[in-house]
Each structure stands twice: as structure tokens, then as C-alpha cells.
Amino acid sequence: MSSVNVSPCKEFSLQISSIAPDKSISHRSVMFSMLANGTSEIRNFLRAEDTLNSLEIVKNLGATVEDDGEVIKIKSDGIKESFEILDCGNSGTGMRLFCGLLSSANGHFVLTGDKYLRSRPMKRVTQPLRDIGAKFDGRDDSNLAPLSIRGSSLKSFDYDSKIASAQVKSCMILAALRADGVCTYTEPELSRDHTERMLKGMGAQISVDGLKTTIAPMKELLSPLKIRVPADPSSAFFFAVAAAITPHAEIVLKGVTLNETRIEAFKALERMGADITYNMTDDKYEPIGDITIKHSQLKAITVDDNISWLIDELPALSIAFACAEGISIVKNAEELRVKESDRISTVVNGLSACGIQTTEYADGYTVKGGTLKSATVDSDGDHRIAMSFIIAGLRCGMNVTDLDCINTSFPNFFELLQKITKVEFN
């Protein structure tokens, strides 16, 4: 499947209870099980390439895994040195968090990934880890994978991060759990907080005061996880945009995490004038509920804060910008340039191909709302770029190429899309 043609859609009404399970929480659930005393049980795990790679790595690190298709049970007797090279596939989350988890483990480990991941910067985690005693080797002074890790004793730290990144924060929290004293991590703005929530729920001594997180080293192994992974709001957001830009459309997205650090894109869409309501149904590790979105006339907005809460959704939000009245502005978003693709360039180039006026800057871009025109857009191997422009096809028809990447996060994306419109694969 190298490309898809998407037909325009005039209206739809849909309720979805099968949005892909949350990718971030799925990654963390299998990793954090390695820190537990007993058997962790994970339900509704995302069975996508990236997260399955993390599960395979956990197996290679010595965990016993039982999987009956409904519940994954993981029991670990400590991290073991692996005979295998640990392949993270396309996942920056996987590689960066495993760097923190393995930096203090007893043994030698090698992390690698696909050609896209091997081009992404890793020094943002390897350098602060080296500063506290971790031992890394890799290309470009341990900036590029494959990365070699020799587990070592780690010093306590007070780290002031220059970027708001949940991946960097999570990596350093995992390192702090086995450091030789209490550690603090301060970030310039609050990034996604799944790691803190889940580890605290397992009994880790973690406290958050504004932008400062304090972590005490583990005195003993943590309590096992018992979790049902909620639906992924980043995946759900593609269909939120679909409803917002399609006349006479309405959609209900069931069982989504309503964590405030994960629904900023929905809040941005609300600021644009979208009709969105929330109904919380559960709250344990994460607040969970249903989101309803109805079509409405959209207006341009400026997005220049809480960027770390939007980093995965900005490509899809940019499709809404293209359908809005006025000029939308994205600022302070340099982090977009080091995701699965350079998302500033891929968004700007894709929208320009669709006849939308855009301007690219070092840290963002502008989008002047107009009439989307049918075009061919290449995803550049980025699943979120691919799905965003497929959703744009609901307005104008679209051909999108390089689709295999979608399987890294949302394997049933096309199954759900076909409930809305006609798609043809080439």
C-alpha cells in the first residue's frame, strides 16, 4: 500500500469506541512493568508497530510476558543484559525512555531504530544522562542511533531543561529512580505528565510543584500496574478535525483520556469556534471520558504557548487552519522540526500543494484559510502528516503517499475512515 485516494465527504454522523489506544501510555505501561514487584496487567494495549517494539524489547530484557489478546501480563525479575539489539522502530518515545531506564541497569545494551529514528537527535537525553554518570556511545558523539549503553551508577541531579519535552522529562525521571539521592527536574513549561501520574500510582515518591518535579530514588520495587489503556486523544483528534471541517458532521469519541496535557488541541479547536463537549466517565491513573464534536464555522487563531501539549496534533490542527476564516499563526514550535519529519516544512509544503497560502519561519508558520484543492502529498514517512492530509481529503479529495508509517500508531485508521468516505488504495 503505497498511496491512497480519499474522496470528499458532504456529511456524516458517527460514534467511535475503537479509537486506537493511547500510544504514550501503552509505551510506558510495558516499560514501567520492569520496575514492579509482581505481575502487571495491561488491558487495551495499542497493538501498533512502535508499541509492539517496546513490548518486544521488554521481553529481550528478561521479562516474562503472557498475552492472550485481551490482557498482557508482565513479570520482571530485574533488567537482564540482552543478547539482541533492541529495535525501537520509529519511536522516539521508545528510544529516549529506554535510555533513561537502561542507563543504570547492569549490562551492555544497544538501541537502534528505522532510518527515520536513526536521524533524530538523541543528545537531548544522552548528554544530561552522561552528566550524571551514564555511559553512552553512538554516532555524532552519541546524538544519533544506534546507541550503546553501559549501565553505571548515577549521581543525583538538579536539571533545568531548556526544552519542554515529555520524552526528556520521562527519561530523566526513570534515571532518577535509581540515582544516589533525591533529584529535581525543572522545565520551561509543563509537558505531558503521564510518567509522573503512572509512577506515582505505582508508589514512586514523585512530587510536582509547578514546573519542578522532585523524584526520590526507589527504596524497593514499585507496585504492579493494573491499567486499561484509554483511547489516544492524538489519534482521536484526526476525527475531531474531520467533524469540525465537514458540513453537517457530528462525531462522538468514546473512552479518551481527558488529561489536560493531552487535550490542548481540542481546546485550540474550541478557540477556533468548534462545538465540543466533554463527559468524564472514569479517573484512576488518568481522567477518561467521551468527546463530542459538531461542525461549525471556524476562525483563525494564534498558537504560541503550551506547544509541548500540541506537538503531535499541530499537523491535523493545521488542516483546520486551512478551512478557517483568517490567518492562523504558529510560533515557538521549533520542536516540530525534530519529530518523525520536519513537521514545519512538511505541513507548509503540503498545504501549499493544496493551494493554501503559507509562510514558513524558523519556529513556526502561518496559514491563510481558503479553499483546499486536491493534490498529491507525500508523508515523508511521518504518520501524523499522512493522516492529517488524508483528513484534508474530506474537503477536496486527496492523494497521499508513503502510508506504511500509519501502522506505527493507528492500525485501524482506515477502517474508521471508511465509515465516513470512500478510499482507494494504490
PDB file of N, CA, C and O in Angstrom, residues 147-206:
ATOM      1  N   LEU A 147      22.683   3.504  19.547  1.00  0.00           N
ATOM      2  CA  LEU A 147      23.289   3.952  20.797  1.00  0.00           C
ATOM      3  C   LEU A 147      23.702   2.749  21.628  1.00  0.00           C
ATOM      4  O   LEU A 147      22.936   1.802  21.796  1.00  0.00           O
ATOM      5  N   SER A 148      24.923   2.799  22.144  1.00  0.00           N
ATOM      6  CA  SER A 148      25.434   1.766  23.034  1.00  0.00           C
ATOM      7  C   SER A 148      25.398   2.298  24.465  1.00  0.00           C
ATOM      8  O   SER A 148      25.865   3.412  24.730  1.00  0.00           O
ATOM      9  N   ILE A 149      24.839   1.513  25.376  1.00  0.00           N
ATOM     10  CA  ILE A 149      24.692   1.925  26.769  1.00  0.00           C
ATOM     11  C   ILE A 149      25.369   0.897  27.670  1.00  0.00           C
ATOM     12  O   ILE A 149      25.085  -0.297  27.570  1.00  0.00           O
ATOM     13  N   ARG A 150      26.227   1.359  28.534  1.00  0.00           N
ATOM     14  CA  ARG A 150      26.792   0.503  29.576  1.00  0.00           C
ATOM     15  C   ARG A 150      26.259   1.012  30.914  1.00  0.00           C
ATOM     16  O   ARG A 150      26.582   2.126  31.336  1.00  0.00           O
ATOM     17  N   GLY A 151      25.425   0.220  31.544  1.00  0.00           N
ATOM     18  CA  GLY A 151      24.799   0.644  32.787  1.00  0.00           C
ATOM     19  C   GLY A 151      25.826   1.006  33.838  1.00  0.00           C
ATOM     20  O   GLY A 151      26.866   0.356  33.961  1.00  0.00           O
ATOM     21  N   SER A 152      25.543   2.061  34.600  1.00  0.00           N
ATOM     22  CA  SER A 152      26.505   2.548  35.596  1.00  0.00           C
ATOM     23  C   SER A 152      25.757   3.221  36.741  1.00  0.00           C
ATOM     24  O   SER A 152      24.547   3.439  36.676  1.00  0.00           O
ATOM     25  N   SER A 153      26.499   3.556  37.793  1.00  0.00           N
ATOM     26  CA  SER A 153      25.918   4.264  38.927  1.00  0.00           C
ATOM     27  C   SER A 153      25.652   5.716  38.535  1.00  0.00           C
ATOM     28  O   SER A 153      26.504   6.362  37.912  1.00  0.00           O
ATOM     29  N   LEU A 154      24.484   6.225  38.927  1.00  0.00           N
ATOM     30  CA  LEU A 154      24.091   7.583  38.543  1.00  0.00           C
ATOM     31  C   LEU A 154      24.064   8.499  39.756  1.00  0.00           C
ATOM     32  O   LEU A 154      23.612   8.113  40.841  1.00  0.00           O
ATOM     33  N   LYS A 155      24.526   9.727  39.563  1.00  0.00           N
ATOM     34  CA  LYS A 155      24.518  10.732  40.627  1.00  0.00           C
ATOM     35  C   LYS A 155      23.162  11.442  40.660  1.00  0.00           C
ATOM     36  O   LYS A 155      22.467  11.535  39.647  1.00  0.00           O
ATOM     37  N   SER A 156      22.804  11.960  41.805  1.00  0.00           N
ATOM     38  CA  SER A 156      21.590  12.775  41.889  1.00  0.00           C
ATOM     39  C   SER A 156      21.800  14.064  41.091  1.00  0.00           C
ATOM     40  O   SER A 156      22.935  14.463  40.804  1.00  0.00           O
ATOM     41  N   PHE A 157      20.704  14.718  40.725  1.00  0.00           N
ATOM     42  CA  PHE A 157      20.830  15.890  39.846  1.00  0.00           C
ATOM     43  C   PHE A 157      19.735  16.907  40.156  1.00  0.00           C
ATOM     44  O   PHE A 157      18.665  16.585  40.682  1.00  0.00           O
ATOM     45  N   ASP A 158      20.039  18.158  39.791  1.00  0.00           N
ATOM     46  CA  ASP A 158      19.069  19.251  39.709  1.00  0.00           C
ATOM     47  C   ASP A 158      19.169  19.757  38.276  1.00  0.00           C
ATOM     48  O   ASP A 158      20.074  20.548  37.958  1.00  0.00           O
ATOM     49  N   TYR A 159      18.255  19.303  37.429  1.00  0.00           N
ATOM     50  CA  TYR A 159      18.378  19.564  35.990  1.00  0.00           C
ATOM     51  C   TYR A 159      17.348  20.595  35.566  1.00  0.00           C
ATOM     52  O   TYR A 159      16.141  20.451  35.809  1.00  0.00           O
ATOM     53  N   ASP A 160      17.832  21.639  34.929  1.00  0.00           N
ATOM     54  CA  ASP A 160      16.977  22.707  34.408  1.00  0.00           C
ATOM     55  C   ASP A 160      16.928  22.564  32.893  1.00  0.00           C
ATOM     56  O   ASP A 160      17.859  22.949  32.194  1.00  0.00           O
ATOM     57  N   SER A 161      15.850  21.982  32.374  1.00  0.00           N
ATOM     58  CA  SER A 161      15.750  21.703  30.941  1.00  0.00           C
ATOM     59  C   SER A 161      15.436  22.979  30.162  1.00  0.00           C
ATOM     60  O   SER A 161      14.639  23.816  30.600  1.00  0.00           O
ATOM     61  N   LYS A 162      16.055  23.101  29.003  1.00  0.00           N
ATOM     62  CA  LYS A 162      15.812  24.266  28.147  1.00  0.00           C
ATOM     63  C   LYS A 162      14.612  24.043  27.225  1.00  0.00           C
ATOM     64  O   LYS A 162      14.135  24.990  26.596  1.00  0.00           O
ATOM     65  N   ILE A 163      14.142  22.800  27.132  1.00  0.00           N
ATOM     66  CA  ILE A 163      13.008  22.499  26.264  1.00  0.00           C
ATOM     67  C   ILE A 163      11.927  21.798  27.073  1.00  0.00           C
ATOM     68  O   ILE A 163      12.215  21.094  28.042  1.00  0.00           O
ATOM     69  N   ALA A 164      10.687  22.029  26.681  1.00  0.00           N
ATOM     70  CA  ALA A 164       9.558  21.340  27.313  1.00  0.00           C
ATOM     71  C   ALA A 164       9.295  20.065  26.519  1.00  0.00           C
ATOM     72  O   ALA A 164       8.726  20.102  25.440  1.00  0.00           O
ATOM     73  N   SER A 165       9.749  18.951  27.037  1.00  0.00           N
ATOM     74  CA  SER A 165       9.647  17.672  26.332  1.00  0.00           C
ATOM     75  C   SER A 165       9.297  16.574  27.322  1.00  0.00           C
ATOM     76  O   SER A 165      10.058  16.305  28.261  1.00  0.00           O
ATOM     77  N   ALA A 166       8.148  15.932  27.107  1.00  0.00           N
ATOM     78  CA  ALA A 166       7.760  14.818  27.973  1.00  0.00           C
ATOM     79  C   ALA A 166       8.738  13.658  27.840  1.00  0.00           C
ATOM     80  O   ALA A 166       8.964  12.915  28.812  1.00  0.00           O
ATOM     81  N   GLN A 167       9.332  13.487  26.658  1.00  0.00           N
ATOM     82  CA  GLN A 167      10.281  12.398  26.468  1.00  0.00           C
ATOM     83  C   GLN A 167      11.539  12.626  27.297  1.00  0.00           C
ATOM     84  O   GLN A 167      12.030  11.705  27.966  1.00  0.00           O
ATOM     85  N   VAL A 168      12.076  13.836  27.267  1.00  0.00           N
ATOM     86  CA  VAL A 168      13.274  14.139  28.049  1.00  0.00           C
ATOM     87  C   VAL A 168      12.965  14.046  29.545  1.00  0.00           C
ATOM     88  O   VAL A 168      13.713  13.446  30.321  1.00  0.00           O
ATOM     89  N   LYS A 169      11.848  14.629  29.948  1.00  0.00           N
ATOM     90  CA  LYS A 169      11.462  14.580  31.365  1.00  0.00           C
ATOM     91  C   LYS A 169      11.292  13.140  31.838  1.00  0.00           C
ATOM     92  O   LYS A 169      11.797  12.760  32.908  1.00  0.00           O
ATOM     93  N   SER A 170      10.609  12.327  31.041  1.00  0.00           N
ATOM     94  CA  SER A 170      10.374  10.933  31.431  1.00  0.00           C
ATOM     95  C   SER A 170      11.676  10.163  31.529  1.00  0.00           C
ATOM     96  O   SER A 170      11.881   9.354  32.448  1.00  0.00           O
ATOM     97  N   CYS A 171      12.580  10.402  30.586  1.00  0.00           N
ATOM     98  CA  CYS A 171      13.888   9.756  30.601  1.00  0.00           C
ATOM     99  C   CYS A 171      14.628  10.072  31.901  1.00  0.00           C
ATOM    100  O   CYS A 171      15.166   9.175  32.567  1.00  0.00           O
ATOM    101  N   MET A 172      14.622  11.339  32.292  1.00  0.00           N
ATOM    102  CA  MET A 172      15.363  11.742  33.483  1.00  0.00           C
ATOM    103  C   MET A 172      14.673  11.266  34.765  1.00  0.00           C
ATOM    104  O   MET A 172      15.346  10.961  35.755  1.00  0.00           O
ATOM    105  N   ILE A 173      13.355  11.183  34.749  1.00  0.00           N
ATOM    106  CA  ILE A 173      12.654  10.632  35.919  1.00  0.00           C
ATOM    107  C   ILE A 173      13.031   9.166  36.110  1.00  0.00           C
ATOM    108  O   ILE A 173      13.291   8.713  37.235  1.00  0.00           O
ATOM    109  N   LEU A 174      13.072   8.408  35.015  1.00  0.00           N
ATOM    110  CA  LEU A 174      13.453   6.994  35.104  1.00  0.00           C
ATOM    111  C   LEU A 174      14.881   6.846  35.619  1.00  0.00           C
ATOM    112  O   LEU A 174      15.178   5.949  36.414  1.00  0.00           O
ATOM    113  N   ALA A 175      15.765   7.721  35.165  1.00  0.00           N
ATOM    114  CA  ALA A 175      17.142   7.693  35.679  1.00  0.00           C
ATOM    115  C   ALA A 175      17.169   8.034  37.161  1.00  0.00           C
ATOM    116  O   ALA A 175      17.894   7.418  37.955  1.00  0.00           O
ATOM    117  N   ALA A 176      16.353   9.023  37.568  1.00  0.00           N
ATOM    118  CA  ALA A 176      16.343   9.476  38.961  1.00  0.00           C
ATOM    119  C   ALA A 176      15.907   8.379  39.929  1.00  0.00           C
ATOM    120  O   ALA A 176      16.338   8.358  41.091  1.00  0.00           O
ATOM    121  N   LEU A 177      15.070   7.462  39.463  1.00  0.00           N
ATOM    122  CA  LEU A 177      14.574   6.401  40.345  1.00  0.00           C
ATOM    123  C   LEU A 177      15.695   5.492  40.847  1.00  0.00           C
ATOM    124  O   LEU A 177      15.530   4.798  41.855  1.00  0.00           O
ATOM    125  N   ARG A 178      16.840   5.495  40.144  1.00  0.00           N
ATOM    126  CA  ARG A 178      17.971   4.668  40.575  1.00  0.00           C
ATOM    127  C   ARG A 178      19.226   5.507  40.818  1.00  0.00           C
ATOM    128  O   ARG A 178      20.344   4.986  40.816  1.00  0.00           O
ATOM    129  N   ALA A 179      19.052   6.814  41.012  1.00  0.00           N
ATOM    130  CA  ALA A 179      20.194   7.688  41.324  1.00  0.00           C
ATOM    131  C   ALA A 179      20.552   7.567  42.803  1.00  0.00           C
ATOM    132  O   ALA A 179      19.857   6.918  43.587  1.00  0.00           O
ATOM    133  N   ASP A 180      21.652   8.224  43.191  1.00  0.00           N
ATOM    134  CA  ASP A 180      22.145   8.056  44.569  1.00  0.00           C
ATOM    135  C   ASP A 180      21.583   9.090  45.547  1.00  0.00           C
ATOM    136  O   ASP A 180      22.061   9.222  46.676  1.00  0.00           O
ATOM    137  N   GLY A 181      20.559   9.822  45.123  1.00  0.00           N
ATOM    138  CA  GLY A 181      19.938  10.802  46.007  1.00  0.00           C
ATOM    139  C   GLY A 181      18.732  11.432  45.349  1.00  0.00           C
ATOM    140  O   GLY A 181      18.391  11.124  44.197  1.00  0.00           O
ATOM    141  N   VAL A 182      18.062  12.325  46.058  1.00  0.00           N
ATOM    142  CA  VAL A 182      16.865  12.994  45.541  1.00  0.00           C
ATOM    143  C   VAL A 182      17.242  13.886  44.363  1.00  0.00           C
ATOM    144  O   VAL A 182      18.261  14.590  44.387  1.00  0.00           O
ATOM    145  N   CYS A 183      16.417  13.852  43.320  1.00  0.00           N
ATOM    146  CA  CYS A 183      16.673  14.595  42.083  1.00  0.00           C
ATOM    147  C   CYS A 183      15.531  15.574  41.812  1.00  0.00           C
ATOM    148  O   CYS A 183      14.387  15.349  42.215  1.00  0.00           O
ATOM    149  N   THR A 184      15.860  16.658  41.103  1.00  0.00           N
ATOM    150  CA  THR A 184      14.816  17.595  40.656  1.00  0.00           C
ATOM    151  C   THR A 184      14.962  17.844  39.164  1.00  0.00           C
ATOM    152  O   THR A 184      16.077  17.855  38.620  1.00  0.00           O
ATOM    153  N   TYR A 185      13.815  18.023  38.525  1.00  0.00           N
ATOM    154  CA  TYR A 185      13.773  18.311  37.086  1.00  0.00           C
ATOM    155  C   TYR A 185      12.834  19.498  36.896  1.00  0.00           C
ATOM    156  O   TYR A 185      11.675  19.461  37.308  1.00  0.00           O
ATOM    157  N   THR A 186      13.346  20.553  36.272  1.00  0.00           N
ATOM    158  CA  THR A 186      12.551  21.757  36.024  1.00  0.00           C
ATOM    159  C   THR A 186      12.468  21.995  34.522  1.00  0.00           C
ATOM    160  O   THR A 186      13.481  21.895  33.813  1.00  0.00           O
ATOM    161  N   GLU A 187      11.279  22.307  34.040  1.00  0.00           N
ATOM    162  CA  GLU A 187      11.079  22.525  32.603  1.00  0.00           C
ATOM    163  C   GLU A 187      10.520  23.923  32.367  1.00  0.00           C
ATOM    164  O   GLU A 187       9.921  24.531  33.261  1.00  0.00           O
ATOM    165  N   PRO A 188      10.693  24.480  31.156  1.00  0.00           N
ATOM    166  CA  PRO A 188      10.254  25.855  30.895  1.00  0.00           C
ATOM    167  C   PRO A 188       8.743  26.002  30.817  1.00  0.00           C
ATOM    168  O   PRO A 188       8.217  27.096  31.050  1.00  0.00           O
ATOM    169  N   GLU A 189       8.035  24.951  30.445  1.00  0.00           N
ATOM    170  CA  GLU A 189       6.575  24.917  30.520  1.00  0.00           C
ATOM    171  C   GLU A 189       6.174  23.471  30.759  1.00  0.00           C
ATOM    172  O   GLU A 189       6.944  22.553  30.484  1.00  0.00           O
ATOM    173  N   LEU A 190       4.998  23.263  31.304  1.00  0.00           N
ATOM    174  CA  LEU A 190       4.594  21.916  31.687  1.00  0.00           C
ATOM    175  C   LEU A 190       4.377  21.048  30.452  1.00  0.00           C
ATOM    176  O   LEU A 190       3.580  21.392  29.578  1.00  0.00           O
ATOM    177  N   SER A 191       5.096  19.937  30.370  1.00  0.00           N
ATOM    178  CA  SER A 191       4.902  18.977  29.290  1.00  0.00           C
ATOM    179  C   SER A 191       3.982  17.852  29.773  1.00  0.00           C
ATOM    180  O   SER A 191       3.584  17.804  30.932  1.00  0.00           O
ATOM    181  N   ARG A 192       3.630  16.945  28.897  1.00  0.00           N
ATOM    182  CA  ARG A 192       2.708  15.867  29.231  1.00  0.00           C
ATOM    183  C   ARG A 192       3.202  15.089  30.453  1.00  0.00           C
ATOM    184  O   ARG A 192       4.396  14.873  30.619  1.00  0.00           O
ATOM    185  N   ASP A 193       2.252  14.667  31.276  1.00  0.00           N
ATOM    186  CA  ASP A 193       2.628  14.168  32.597  1.00  0.00           C
ATOM    187  C   ASP A 193       2.229  12.720  32.858  1.00  0.00           C
ATOM    188  O   ASP A 193       2.032  12.328  34.007  1.00  0.00           O
ATOM    189  N   HIS A 194       2.125  11.901  31.805  1.00  0.00           N
ATOM    190  CA  HIS A 194       1.749  10.501  32.009  1.00  0.00           C
ATOM    191  C   HIS A 194       2.743   9.761  32.902  1.00  0.00           C
ATOM    192  O   HIS A 194       2.356   8.942  33.735  1.00  0.00           O
ATOM    193  N   THR A 195       4.022  10.037  32.736  1.00  0.00           N
ATOM    194  CA  THR A 195       5.041   9.328  33.513  1.00  0.00           C
ATOM    195  C   THR A 195       4.858   9.577  34.998  1.00  0.00           C
ATOM    196  O   THR A 195       4.857   8.633  35.809  1.00  0.00           O
ATOM    197  N   GLU A 196       4.695  10.849  35.391  1.00  0.00           N
ATOM    198  CA  GLU A 196       4.519  11.167  36.795  1.00  0.00           C
ATOM    199  C   GLU A 196       3.267  10.504  37.357  1.00  0.00           C
ATOM    200  O   GLU A 196       3.277   9.939  38.458  1.00  0.00           O
ATOM    201  N   ARG A 197       2.166  10.577  36.626  1.00  0.00           N
ATOM    202  CA  ARG A 197       0.898  10.008  37.089  1.00  0.00           C
ATOM    203  C   ARG A 197       1.018   8.489  37.297  1.00  0.00           C
ATOM    204  O   ARG A 197       0.597   7.949  38.324  1.00  0.00           O
ATOM    205  N   MET A 198       1.577   7.808  36.303  1.00  0.00           N
ATOM    206  CA  MET A 198       1.635   6.344  36.365  1.00  0.00           C
ATOM    207  C   MET A 198       2.594   5.871  37.444  1.00  0.00           C
ATOM    208  O   MET A 198       2.277   4.961  38.222  1.00  0.00           O
ATOM    209  N   LEU A 199       3.776   6.477  37.516  1.00  0.00           N
ATOM    210  CA  LEU A 199       4.754   6.037  38.517  1.00  0.00           C
ATOM    211  C   LEU A 199       4.284   6.350  39.930  1.00  0.00           C
ATOM    212  O   LEU A 199       4.487   5.555  40.854  1.00  0.00           O
ATOM    213  N   LYS A 200       3.630   7.496  40.138  1.00  0.00           N
ATOM    214  CA  LYS A 200       3.063   7.802  41.456  1.00  0.00           C
ATOM    215  C   LYS A 200       1.994   6.775  41.813  1.00  0.00           C
ATOM    216  O   LYS A 200       1.892   6.339  42.970  1.00  0.00           O
ATOM    217  N   GLY A 201       1.195   6.389  40.815  1.00  0.00           N
ATOM    218  CA  GLY A 201       0.178   5.372  41.050  1.00  0.00           C
ATOM    219  C   GLY A 201       0.774   4.022  41.427  1.00  0.00           C
ATOM    220  O   GLY A 201       0.118   3.207  42.086  1.00  0.00           O
ATOM    221  N   MET A 202       2.041   3.776  41.018  1.00  0.00           N
ATOM    222  CA  MET A 202       2.734   2.537  41.365  1.00  0.00           C
ATOM    223  C   MET A 202       3.491   2.642  42.688  1.00  0.00           C
ATOM    224  O   MET A 202       4.100   1.675  43.125  1.00  0.00           O
ATOM    225  N   GLY A 203       3.475   3.854  43.288  1.00  0.00           N
ATOM    226  CA  GLY A 203       4.113   4.026  44.587  1.00  0.00           C
ATOM    227  C   GLY A 203       5.419   4.790  44.579  1.00  0.00           C
ATOM    228  O   GLY A 203       6.050   4.937  45.643  1.00  0.00           O
ATOM    229  N   ALA A 204       5.849   5.292  43.430  1.00  0.00           N
ATOM    230  CA  ALA A 204       7.086   6.074  43.388  1.00  0.00           C
ATOM    231  C   ALA A 204       6.888   7.399  44.126  1.00  0.00           C
ATOM    232  O   ALA A 204       5.798   7.976  44.126  1.00  0.00           O
ATOM    233  N   GLN A 205       7.970   7.875  44.761  1.00  0.00           N
ATOM    234  CA  GLN A 205       7.919   9.137  45.501  1.00  0.00           C
ATOM    235  C   GLN A 205       8.272  10.281  44.546  1.00  0.00           C
ATOM    236  O   GLN A 205       9.439  10.633  44.361  1.00  0.00           O
ATOM    237  N   ILE A 206       7.229  10.811  43.915  1.00  0.00           N
ATOM    238  CA  ILE A 206       7.383  11.886  42.933  1.00  0.00           C
ATOM    239  C   ILE A 206       6.407  13.001  43.315  1.00  0.00           C
ATOM    240  O   ILE A 206       5.221  12.744  43.541  1.00  0.00           O
TER     241      ILE A 206
END
